[in-house]
C-alpha positions in Angstrom: 112.9 259.4 -21.0 114.8 257.7 -23.7 111.6 257.4 -25.8 110.9 260.9 -25.4 114.2 262.1 -26.2 114.3 260.3 -29.6 110.8 261.2 -30.4 111.6 265.1 -29.7 114.6 265.2 -32.1 113.9 262.7 -34.9 111.7 264.8 -36.8 114.4 267.8 -36.9 117.3 267.5 -39.3 119.3 269.8 -41.8 120.4 273.1 -40.9 118.1 273.1 -37.6 120.2 270.5 -35.8 122.6 273.2 -34.1 119.6 275.0 -32.6 118.3 271.5 -31.2 122.0 271.0 -29.6 121.9 274.4 -28.0 118.5 273.8 -26.7 119.4 270.5 -25.2 122.5 271.8 -23.7 120.0 274.5 -22.0 118.0 271.5 -20.8 121.1 270.0 -19.3 121.2 273.3 -17.2 117.8 273.0 -16.0 118.0 269.6 -15.0 121.2 270.2 -12.9 118.8 273.1 -11.4 116.1 270.8 -10.5 118.7 268.3 -9.2 120.0 271.0 -6.9 116.5 271.8 -5.7 116.1 268.1 -4.8 119.4 268.0 -3.2 119.0 271.5 -1.5 122.4 272.3 -3.2 122.5 276.0 -3.9 125.8 276.0 -5.9 124.0 273.5 -8.1 121.0 275.3 -8.5 122.6 278.6 -9.3 125.1 277.0 -12.0 122.3 275.1 -13.5 120.3 278.2 -14.0 123.4 279.9 -15.5 123.6 277.2 -18.0 120.3 276.9 -18.9 119.7 280.8 -19.0 122.4 281.1 -21.3 121.7 278.0 -23.5 118.2 279.5 -23.8 119.6 282.7 -25.2 122.0 281.3 -27.3 119.1 279.1 -29.0 117.0 282.1 -29.6 119.9 284.0 -31.3 120.7 280.9 -33.4 116.9 280.8 -34.6 117.0 284.3 -35.6 120.2 284.1 -37.4 118.4 281.5 -39.7 115.7 283.6 -40.0 113.4 280.8 -38.3 111.1 280.8 -35.4 112.0 278.3 -32.5 108.2 276.7 -32.9 109.0 276.2 -36.5 112.2 274.6 -35.9 111.0 272.0 -33.4 107.4 271.5 -34.9 108.0 272.3 -38.3 109.6 269.0 -39.5 112.7 270.6 -41.1 114.7 268.4 -43.0 112.2 265.8 -44.2 113.5 266.2 -47.6 110.0 267.5 -49.0 111.1 270.9 -49.9 114.6 270.7 -51.1 115.8 272.0 -54.3 117.1 268.7 -56.3 119.7 269.4 -58.9 118.8 270.3 -61.9 114.9 271.7 -60.8 116.1 275.4 -60.3 117.2 276.3 -63.9 121.1 276.8 -63.3 123.7 275.5 -65.7 124.7 272.4 -64.1 128.5 272.8 -65.4 131.2 272.5 -62.8 134.4 273.9 -63.4 136.9 272.3 -61.5 140.6 273.9 -61.0 144.2 273.3 -59.9 146.1 274.2 -56.8 148.2 276.1 -59.1 145.6 278.2 -60.6 144.4 279.2 -57.4 147.7 280.1 -56.2 148.1 282.6 -59.3 144.6 283.9 -58.4 145.4 284.7 -54.8 148.7 285.7 -55.2 147.7 288.9 -57.5 144.9 289.6 -55.7 144.1 292.7 -53.6 141.5 291.3 -51.0 141.0 287.6 -50.2 138.1 286.6 -48.0 138.5 283.3 -46.5 135.0 281.9 -45.9 135.5 278.9 -43.5 133.1 276.0 -42.4 132.6 272.6 -41.5 134.8 270.9 -43.7 137.5 272.9 -42.4 137.3 271.7 -39.1 136.8 268.3 -40.2 140.1 268.3 -42.0 141.6 270.2 -39.2 143.1 272.8 -41.8 142.8 275.7 -40.0 146.6 276.1 -39.1 147.5 275.6 -42.8 144.8 278.3 -43.8 146.6 280.6 -41.6 150.1 279.8 -43.1 148.6 280.4 -46.8 147.1 283.9 -45.2 150.3 284.8 -43.9 152.2 284.1 -47.2 149.7 286.0 -49.1 150.0 288.9 -46.6 153.8 289.1 -47.3 152.9 289.7 -51.0 150.9 292.6 -49.9 147.3 290.8 -50.1 144.8 291.8 -47.6 143.2 288.9 -46.1 139.9 288.5 -44.1 137.7 286.0 -42.5 133.8 285.8 -43.1 132.2 284.1 -40.0 128.7 283.4 -40.4 126.7 282.7 -36.9 126.0 279.2 -37.7 129.1 278.2 -39.6 130.3 274.8 -38.5 128.3 272.7 -35.6 127.7 275.2 -32.9 128.1 279.0 -32.9 131.7 280.4 -32.4 133.0 277.0 -34.0 135.1 278.8 -36.7 136.5 281.3 -34.0 137.8 278.8 -31.8 139.5 277.2 -34.6 141.2 280.0 -36.2 141.8 281.3 -32.7 144.0 278.1 -32.2 146.0 279.0 -35.5 146.9 282.4 -34.1 144.7 284.2 -36.8 144.6 288.1 -35.7 141.2 288.4 -34.2 140.8 291.9 -36.0 140.8 289.6 -39.3 137.6 287.9 -38.3 134.6 289.8 -39.6 131.2 288.9 -38.7 128.5 288.3 -41.1 126.9 291.9 -41.1 130.5 293.3 -41.2 132.0 291.3 -44.3 129.2 291.2 -46.6 129.6 294.9 -47.8 133.2 293.8 -48.7 132.2 291.4 -51.0 131.9 293.7 -54.0 135.2 294.7 -53.6 136.8 291.2 -53.3 138.8 289.8 -55.8 138.8 286.0 -54.7 136.6 284.6 -52.1 138.1 281.2 -50.8 135.3 278.8 -49.5 136.7 276.1 -47.2 134.0 273.5 -46.3 131.1 276.2 -46.0 128.1 275.1 -48.1 124.7 276.1 -46.8 125.7 279.8 -45.3 127.0 280.4 -48.9 124.1 279.2 -51.1 122.2 281.9 -52.7 118.9 279.5 -53.1 118.3 281.3 -49.5 117.9 284.5 -51.3 116.2 283.6 -54.5 114.5 280.1 -54.1 111.1 280.2 -52.1 110.7 276.6 -52.2 114.3 276.0 -50.5 114.2 274.7 -46.8 116.7 277.5 -46.1 114.7 280.4 -47.9 115.2 283.7 -45.8 118.2 282.1 -44.1 120.8 285.1 -43.9 123.9 284.3 -45.6 127.4 285.5 -46.7 127.1 287.0 -50.2 130.0 285.3 -51.5 128.4 285.3 -55.0 129.1 289.2 -55.2 133.0 288.8 -55.3 135.1 288.9 -58.4 135.9 285.3 -58.1 135.0 282.5 -56.1 137.2 279.1 -55.4 135.4 276.6 -53.5 137.4 273.8 -51.6 135.3 270.8 -51.2 136.1 266.8 -50.9 133.2 266.1 -53.7 129.9 267.5 -54.7 128.1 266.2 -52.0 125.4 268.4 -50.3 125.8 270.4 -46.8 124.2 269.7 -43.6 120.8 271.1 -44.9 120.8 268.4 -47.6 120.0 270.6 -50.7 122.1 271.8 -53.6 124.2 275.0 -53.9 123.7 276.7 -57.2 126.7 278.9 -56.2 129.0 275.6 -57.3 128.0 275.9 -61.1 128.1 279.9 -61.1 130.4 280.9 -64.1 132.6 282.5 -61.6 133.3 279.7 -59.6 135.7 277.1 -59.7 136.2 274.0 -57.5 139.4 272.5 -56.0 138.3 268.9 -55.0 140.1 267.0 -52.3 140.9 267.1 -48.4 140.9 270.8 -47.2 144.2 270.4 -45.4 145.8 269.1 -48.2 144.4 271.4 -51.1 145.6 274.4 -48.8 149.1 272.9 -48.5 149.3 272.4 -52.2 148.1 276.1 -52.8 150.5 277.5 -50.4 153.5 275.4 -51.8 152.4 276.9 -55.0 152.3 280.5 -53.8 155.7 280.2 -52.3 157.1 278.8 -55.9 155.7 281.9 -57.5 
């Protein structure tokens, strides 16, 4: 069983891993149902089938959200590195524009609409409450704040929703990808906090990219983009993000929680 399990998941990597995790969760339900049959335990059978069915449905929905078939996820050797776009190979100016908390605070304070794009980096830094505090301060100044939620942001579906709910972010401010993409054209500042692959424009225009065809958040259509990251390291899919080198993008490096706290302090000082 150990050998089979390792052989099953070793060829899979990058952004396909959340799909694999979801399917493995479904398998736990099916194994529980099988144990229920062996033990003649009706409750175990029913519970196992519910977990297996819901996990299978979730796996299918996640694969569709990434514009991939389940077969290509498990048998396409995604993540092997052969199709990744290396830095400098996509014709994009590689200049990175670093910014400061004070500059970000000014942009946010005088914006009409700010869209926050949370990702796994926010989860790792546990910055959700700091983000909610920053949004509340901006709203006091008349700034409209929305949150763009990608179906596979984080490591599991609903990851960002749960974190932001813990921080008491109003549910009506959480916008799914299909609802928020039309709003980016009128967005003054898109504030990306630890999200990488779900904002990568290579998914739209680089056919050689492993994530080509995956629906993404159209953050590059905003008037200005601010990205909070620890470093220029690639995201879960292991590929470079041309958005970081766009002339409208500014990078604020550091721990997301600390960076958001510094921006909040600067906003309050204005």
